[in-house]
PDB file of C-alpha atoms in Angstrom:
ATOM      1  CA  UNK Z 351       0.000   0.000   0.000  1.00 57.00           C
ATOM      2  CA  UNK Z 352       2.875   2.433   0.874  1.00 54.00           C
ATOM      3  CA  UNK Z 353       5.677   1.685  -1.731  1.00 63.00           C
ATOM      4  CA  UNK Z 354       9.111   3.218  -1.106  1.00 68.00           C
ATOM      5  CA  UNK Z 355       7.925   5.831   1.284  1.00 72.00           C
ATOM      6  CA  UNK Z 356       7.346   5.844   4.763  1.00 78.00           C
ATOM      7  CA  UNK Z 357       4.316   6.467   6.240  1.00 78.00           C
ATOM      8  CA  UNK Z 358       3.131   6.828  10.035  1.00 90.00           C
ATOM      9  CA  UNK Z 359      -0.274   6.203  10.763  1.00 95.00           C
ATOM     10  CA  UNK Z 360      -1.598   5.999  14.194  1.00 95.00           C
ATOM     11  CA  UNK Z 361      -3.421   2.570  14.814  1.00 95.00           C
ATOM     12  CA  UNK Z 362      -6.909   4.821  14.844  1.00 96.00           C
ATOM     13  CA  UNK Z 363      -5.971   6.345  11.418  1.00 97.00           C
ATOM     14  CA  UNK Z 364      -5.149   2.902   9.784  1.00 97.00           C
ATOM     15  CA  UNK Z 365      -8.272   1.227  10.798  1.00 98.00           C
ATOM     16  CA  UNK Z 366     -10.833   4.019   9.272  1.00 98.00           C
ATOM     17  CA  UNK Z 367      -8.308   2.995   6.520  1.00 98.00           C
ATOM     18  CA  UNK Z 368      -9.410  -0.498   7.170  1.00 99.00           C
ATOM     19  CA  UNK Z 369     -13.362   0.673   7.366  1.00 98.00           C
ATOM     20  CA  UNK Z 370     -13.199   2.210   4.364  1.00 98.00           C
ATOM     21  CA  UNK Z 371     -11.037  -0.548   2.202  1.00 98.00           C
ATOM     22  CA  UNK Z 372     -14.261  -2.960   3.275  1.00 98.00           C
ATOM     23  CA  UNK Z 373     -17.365   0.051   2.628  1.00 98.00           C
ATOM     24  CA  UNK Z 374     -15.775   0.328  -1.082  1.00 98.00           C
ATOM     25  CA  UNK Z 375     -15.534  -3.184  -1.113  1.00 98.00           C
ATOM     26  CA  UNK Z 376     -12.287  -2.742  -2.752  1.00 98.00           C
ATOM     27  CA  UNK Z 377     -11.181  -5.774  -0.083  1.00 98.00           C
ATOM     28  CA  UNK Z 378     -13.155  -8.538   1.861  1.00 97.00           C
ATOM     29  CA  UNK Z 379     -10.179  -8.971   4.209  1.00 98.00           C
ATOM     30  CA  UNK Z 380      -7.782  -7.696   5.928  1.00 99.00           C
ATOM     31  CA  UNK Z 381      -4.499  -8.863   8.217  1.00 98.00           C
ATOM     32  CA  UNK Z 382      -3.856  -5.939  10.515  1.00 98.00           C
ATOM     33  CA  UNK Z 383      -2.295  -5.026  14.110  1.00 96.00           C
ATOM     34  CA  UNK Z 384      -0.484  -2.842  16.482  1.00 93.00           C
ATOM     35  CA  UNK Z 385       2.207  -3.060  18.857  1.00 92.00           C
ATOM     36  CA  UNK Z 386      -0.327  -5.229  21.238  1.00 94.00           C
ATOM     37  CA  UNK Z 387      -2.489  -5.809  18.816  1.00 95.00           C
ATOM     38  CA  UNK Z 388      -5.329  -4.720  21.159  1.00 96.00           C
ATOM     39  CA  UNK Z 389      -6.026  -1.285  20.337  1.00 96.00           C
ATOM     40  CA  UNK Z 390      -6.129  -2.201  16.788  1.00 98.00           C
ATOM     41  CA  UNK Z 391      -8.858  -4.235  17.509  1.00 98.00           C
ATOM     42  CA  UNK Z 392     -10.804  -1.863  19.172  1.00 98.00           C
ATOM     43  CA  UNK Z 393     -10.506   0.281  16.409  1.00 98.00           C
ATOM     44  CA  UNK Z 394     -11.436  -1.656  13.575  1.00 98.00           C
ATOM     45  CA  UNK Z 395     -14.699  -2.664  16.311  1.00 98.00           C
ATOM     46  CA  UNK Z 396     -15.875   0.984  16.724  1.00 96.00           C
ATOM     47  CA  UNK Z 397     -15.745   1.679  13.022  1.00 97.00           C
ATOM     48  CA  UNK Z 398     -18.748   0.506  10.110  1.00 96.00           C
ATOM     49  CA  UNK Z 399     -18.214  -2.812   8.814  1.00 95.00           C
ATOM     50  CA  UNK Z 400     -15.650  -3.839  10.697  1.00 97.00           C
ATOM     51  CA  UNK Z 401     -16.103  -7.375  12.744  1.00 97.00           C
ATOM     52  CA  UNK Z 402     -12.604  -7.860  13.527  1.00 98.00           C
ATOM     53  CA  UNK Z 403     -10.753 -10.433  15.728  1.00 98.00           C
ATOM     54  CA  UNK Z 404      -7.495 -10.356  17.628  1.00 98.00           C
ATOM     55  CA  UNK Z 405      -5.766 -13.411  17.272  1.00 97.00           C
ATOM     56  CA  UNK Z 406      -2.221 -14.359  19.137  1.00 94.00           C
ATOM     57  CA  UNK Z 407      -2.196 -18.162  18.744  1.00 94.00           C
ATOM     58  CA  UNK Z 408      -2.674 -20.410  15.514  1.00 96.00           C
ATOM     59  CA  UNK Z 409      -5.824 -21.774  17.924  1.00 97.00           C
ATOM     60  CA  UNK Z 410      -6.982 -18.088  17.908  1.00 97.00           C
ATOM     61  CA  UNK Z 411      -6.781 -18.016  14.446  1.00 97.00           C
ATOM     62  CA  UNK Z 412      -8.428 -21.654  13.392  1.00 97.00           C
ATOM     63  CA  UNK Z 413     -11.497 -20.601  15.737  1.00 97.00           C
ATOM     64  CA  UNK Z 414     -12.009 -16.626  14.723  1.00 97.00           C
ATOM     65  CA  UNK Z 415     -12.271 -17.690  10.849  1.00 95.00           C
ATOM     66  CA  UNK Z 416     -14.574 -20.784  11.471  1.00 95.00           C
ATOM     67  CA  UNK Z 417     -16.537 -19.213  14.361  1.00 95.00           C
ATOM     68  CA  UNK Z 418     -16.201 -15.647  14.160  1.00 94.00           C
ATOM     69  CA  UNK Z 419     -16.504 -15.185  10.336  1.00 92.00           C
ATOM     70  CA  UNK Z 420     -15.243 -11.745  10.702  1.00 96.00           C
ATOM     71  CA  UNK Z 421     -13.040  -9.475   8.041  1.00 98.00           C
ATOM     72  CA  UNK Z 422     -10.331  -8.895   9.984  1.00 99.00           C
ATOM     73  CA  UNK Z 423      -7.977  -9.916  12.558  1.00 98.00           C
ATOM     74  CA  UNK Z 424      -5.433  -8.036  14.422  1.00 98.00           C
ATOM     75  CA  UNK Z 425      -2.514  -9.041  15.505  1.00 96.00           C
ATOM     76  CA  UNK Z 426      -0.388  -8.585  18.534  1.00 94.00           C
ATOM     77  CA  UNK Z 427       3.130  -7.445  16.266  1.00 90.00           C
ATOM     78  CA  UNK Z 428       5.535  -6.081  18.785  1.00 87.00           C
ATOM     79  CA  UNK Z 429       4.858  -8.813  21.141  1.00 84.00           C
ATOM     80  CA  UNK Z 430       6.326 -12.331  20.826  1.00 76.00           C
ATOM     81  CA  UNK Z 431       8.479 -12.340  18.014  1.00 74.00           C
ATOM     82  CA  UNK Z 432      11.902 -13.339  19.741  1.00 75.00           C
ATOM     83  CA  UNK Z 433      13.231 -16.410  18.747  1.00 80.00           C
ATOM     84  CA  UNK Z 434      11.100 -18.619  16.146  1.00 83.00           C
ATOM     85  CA  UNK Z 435       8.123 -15.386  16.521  1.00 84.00           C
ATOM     86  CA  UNK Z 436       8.379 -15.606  12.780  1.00 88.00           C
ATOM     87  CA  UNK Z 437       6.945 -19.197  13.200  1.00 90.00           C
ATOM     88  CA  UNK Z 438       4.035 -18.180  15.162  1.00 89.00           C
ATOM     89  CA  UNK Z 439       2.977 -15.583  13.251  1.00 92.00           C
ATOM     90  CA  UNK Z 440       3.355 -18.364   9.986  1.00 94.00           C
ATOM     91  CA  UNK Z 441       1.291 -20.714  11.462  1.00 95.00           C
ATOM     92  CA  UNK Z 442      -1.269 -18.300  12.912  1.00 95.00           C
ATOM     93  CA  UNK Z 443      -1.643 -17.112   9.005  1.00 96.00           C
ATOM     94  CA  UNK Z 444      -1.730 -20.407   8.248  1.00 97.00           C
ATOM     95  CA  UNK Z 445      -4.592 -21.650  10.656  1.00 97.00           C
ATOM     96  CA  UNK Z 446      -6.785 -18.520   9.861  1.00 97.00           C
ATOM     97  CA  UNK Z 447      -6.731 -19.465   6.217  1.00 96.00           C
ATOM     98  CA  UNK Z 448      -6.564 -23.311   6.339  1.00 95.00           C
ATOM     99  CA  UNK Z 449     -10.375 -23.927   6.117  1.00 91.00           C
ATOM    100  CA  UNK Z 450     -13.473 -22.089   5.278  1.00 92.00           C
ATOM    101  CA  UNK Z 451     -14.891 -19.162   6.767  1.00 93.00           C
ATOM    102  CA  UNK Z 452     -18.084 -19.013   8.931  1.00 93.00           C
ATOM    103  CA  UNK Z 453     -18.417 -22.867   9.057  1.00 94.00           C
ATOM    104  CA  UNK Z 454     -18.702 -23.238  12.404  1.00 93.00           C
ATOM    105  CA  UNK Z 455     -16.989 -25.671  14.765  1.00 94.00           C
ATOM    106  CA  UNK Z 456     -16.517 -27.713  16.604  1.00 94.00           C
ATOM    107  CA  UNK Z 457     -18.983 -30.351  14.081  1.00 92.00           C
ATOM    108  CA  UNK Z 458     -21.454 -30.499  16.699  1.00 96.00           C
ATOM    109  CA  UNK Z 459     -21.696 -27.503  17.414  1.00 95.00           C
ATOM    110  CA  UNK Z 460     -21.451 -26.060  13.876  1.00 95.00           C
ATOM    111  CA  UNK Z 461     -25.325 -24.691  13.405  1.00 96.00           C
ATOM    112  CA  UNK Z 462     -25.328 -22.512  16.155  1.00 96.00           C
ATOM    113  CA  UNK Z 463     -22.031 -21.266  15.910  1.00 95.00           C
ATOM    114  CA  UNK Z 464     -22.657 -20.266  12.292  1.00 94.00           C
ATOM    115  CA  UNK Z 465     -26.517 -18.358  13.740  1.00 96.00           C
ATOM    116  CA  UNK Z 466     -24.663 -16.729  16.567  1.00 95.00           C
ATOM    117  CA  UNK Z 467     -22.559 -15.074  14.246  1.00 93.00           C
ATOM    118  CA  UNK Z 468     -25.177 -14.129  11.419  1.00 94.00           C
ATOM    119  CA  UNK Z 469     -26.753 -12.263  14.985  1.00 95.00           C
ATOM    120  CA  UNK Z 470     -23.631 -10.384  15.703  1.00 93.00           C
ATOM    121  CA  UNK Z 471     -23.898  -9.430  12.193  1.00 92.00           C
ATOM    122  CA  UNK Z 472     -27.321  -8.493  12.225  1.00 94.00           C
ATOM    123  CA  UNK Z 473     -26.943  -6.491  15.738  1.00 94.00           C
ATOM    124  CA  UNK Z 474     -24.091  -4.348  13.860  1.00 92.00           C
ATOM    125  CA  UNK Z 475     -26.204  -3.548  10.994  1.00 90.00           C
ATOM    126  CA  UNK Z 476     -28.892  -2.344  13.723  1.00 93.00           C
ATOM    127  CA  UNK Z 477     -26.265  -0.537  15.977  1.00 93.00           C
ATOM    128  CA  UNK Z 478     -23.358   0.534  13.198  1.00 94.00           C
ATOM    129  CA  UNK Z 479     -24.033   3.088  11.068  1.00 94.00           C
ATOM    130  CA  UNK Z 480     -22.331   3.240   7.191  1.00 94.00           C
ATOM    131  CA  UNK Z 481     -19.382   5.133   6.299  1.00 95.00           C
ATOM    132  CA  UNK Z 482     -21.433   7.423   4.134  1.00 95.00           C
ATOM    133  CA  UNK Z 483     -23.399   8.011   6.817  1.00 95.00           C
ATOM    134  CA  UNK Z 484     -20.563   9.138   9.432  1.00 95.00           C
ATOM    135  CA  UNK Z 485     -18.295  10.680   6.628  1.00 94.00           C
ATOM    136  CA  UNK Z 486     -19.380  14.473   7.420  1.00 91.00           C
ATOM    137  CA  UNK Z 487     -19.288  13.861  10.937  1.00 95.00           C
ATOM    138  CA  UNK Z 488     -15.748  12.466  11.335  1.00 94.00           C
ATOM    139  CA  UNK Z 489     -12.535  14.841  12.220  1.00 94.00           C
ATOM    140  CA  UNK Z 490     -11.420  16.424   8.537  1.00 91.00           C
ATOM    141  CA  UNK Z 491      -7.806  16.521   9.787  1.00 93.00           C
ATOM    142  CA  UNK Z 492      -7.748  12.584   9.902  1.00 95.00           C
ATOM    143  CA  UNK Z 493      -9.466  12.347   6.975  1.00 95.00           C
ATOM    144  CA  UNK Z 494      -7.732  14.700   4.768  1.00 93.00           C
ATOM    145  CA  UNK Z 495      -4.203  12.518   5.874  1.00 95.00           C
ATOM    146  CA  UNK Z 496      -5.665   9.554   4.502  1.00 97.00           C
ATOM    147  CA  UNK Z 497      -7.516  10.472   1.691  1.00 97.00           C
ATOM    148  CA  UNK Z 498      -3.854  12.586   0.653  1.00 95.00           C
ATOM    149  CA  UNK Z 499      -2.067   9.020   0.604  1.00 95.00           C
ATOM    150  CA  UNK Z 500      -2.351   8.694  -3.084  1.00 95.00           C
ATOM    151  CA  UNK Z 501      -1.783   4.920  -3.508  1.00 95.00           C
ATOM    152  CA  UNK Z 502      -4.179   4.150  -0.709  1.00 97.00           C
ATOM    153  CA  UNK Z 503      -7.115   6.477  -2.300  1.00 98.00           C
ATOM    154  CA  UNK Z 504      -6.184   5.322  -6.132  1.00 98.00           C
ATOM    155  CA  UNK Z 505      -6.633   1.686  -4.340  1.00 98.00           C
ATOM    156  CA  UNK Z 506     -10.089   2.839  -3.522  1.00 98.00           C
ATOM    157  CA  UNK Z 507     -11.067   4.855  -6.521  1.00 98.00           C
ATOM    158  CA  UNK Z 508      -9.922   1.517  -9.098  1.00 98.00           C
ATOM    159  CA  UNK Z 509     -10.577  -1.362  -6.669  1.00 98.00           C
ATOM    160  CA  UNK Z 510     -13.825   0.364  -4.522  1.00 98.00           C
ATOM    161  CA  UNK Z 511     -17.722  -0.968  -5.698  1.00 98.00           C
ATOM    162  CA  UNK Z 512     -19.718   1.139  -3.508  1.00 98.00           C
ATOM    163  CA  UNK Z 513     -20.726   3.769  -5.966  1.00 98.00           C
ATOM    164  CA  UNK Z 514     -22.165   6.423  -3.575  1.00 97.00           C
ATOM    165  CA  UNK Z 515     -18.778   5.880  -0.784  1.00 98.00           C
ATOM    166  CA  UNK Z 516     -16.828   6.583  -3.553  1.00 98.00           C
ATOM    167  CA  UNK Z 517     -18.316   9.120  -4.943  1.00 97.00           C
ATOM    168  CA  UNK Z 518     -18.509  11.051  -1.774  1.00 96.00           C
ATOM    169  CA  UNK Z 519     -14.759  10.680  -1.015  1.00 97.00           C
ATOM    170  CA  UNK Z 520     -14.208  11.791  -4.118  1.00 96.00           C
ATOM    171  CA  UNK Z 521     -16.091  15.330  -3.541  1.00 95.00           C
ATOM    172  CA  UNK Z 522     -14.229  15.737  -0.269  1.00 94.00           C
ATOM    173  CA  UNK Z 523     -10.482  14.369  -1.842  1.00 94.00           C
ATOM    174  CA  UNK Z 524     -11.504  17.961  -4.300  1.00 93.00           C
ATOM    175  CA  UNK Z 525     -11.415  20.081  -1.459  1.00 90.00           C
ATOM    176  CA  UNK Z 526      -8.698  19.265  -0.086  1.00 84.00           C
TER     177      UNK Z 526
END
């Protein structure tokens, strides 16, 4: 996303990044984090169309993608990565991607799993609002940084199918 420059982006800023890569559907997915991994997680989970995870452990991993059936995880990336932390991190990618999504588990268990999380997804449409909605009401500062990150809003503009998110960011990108 950021090729041969540097960029600094407080956790906050990346994940209305995040909320707005899923809104324009120009991604389904994304592999995220912070130092803990924590308050990326609570960022992503305050912002619209975000159901994101925080996963540690391959077993975190295996159960957020069959359980959880969320679009993104965060992940804890200034904490264990000593010795072999490359490992962990390979086969915590490797769990969250080994099966398919939203299938529920354990077997027995399966049907319910996959209801309780169609719930959690209805309850967020009920108590999240869209990103078109909260786009005038969000701090213009923040907003202006990210939208100025060329290769992250040209990512948007080419990749993005929500017509009317687009559309909007593209009448505030000409004011800026």
């Amino acid at each position: 996303m950021f090729p041969n420059k540097a960029a600094n982006f407080s956790y906050v800023e990346v994940a209305v990044m995040v909320s707005l890569l899923i809104e324009t559907q120009s991604l389904d997915f994304v592999v995220t984090g912070c130092s803990s991994g924590q308050g990326m997680m609570l960022a992503c989970n305050s912002l619209p169309g975000l159901c994101c995870g925080f996963i540690q452990t391959p077993q975190d991993a295996y159960l957020f993608g069959r359980i959880n059936n969320g679009n993104v995880v965060s992940l804890p990336l200034g904490l264990n990565f000593g010795w072999s932390g490359e490992l962990n991190l390979q086969y915590t990618l490797d769990k969250l991607f080994e099966d398919e999504f939203g299938c529920g588990y354990p077997k027995e268990e399966a049907k319910r799993k996959r209801q309780d999380a169609d719930n959690l997804v209805k309850l967020a449409t009920i108590t999240k609002r869209s990103f078109s909605d909260i786009l005038d009401q969000l701090d213009q500062n923040l907003l202006r940084k990210i939208l100025c990150r060329e290769s992250f809003y040209n990512y948007l503009m080419t990749n993005g199918k929500n017509q009317l998110l687009l559309e909007k960011l593209s009448a505030i990108k000409l004011t800026i």
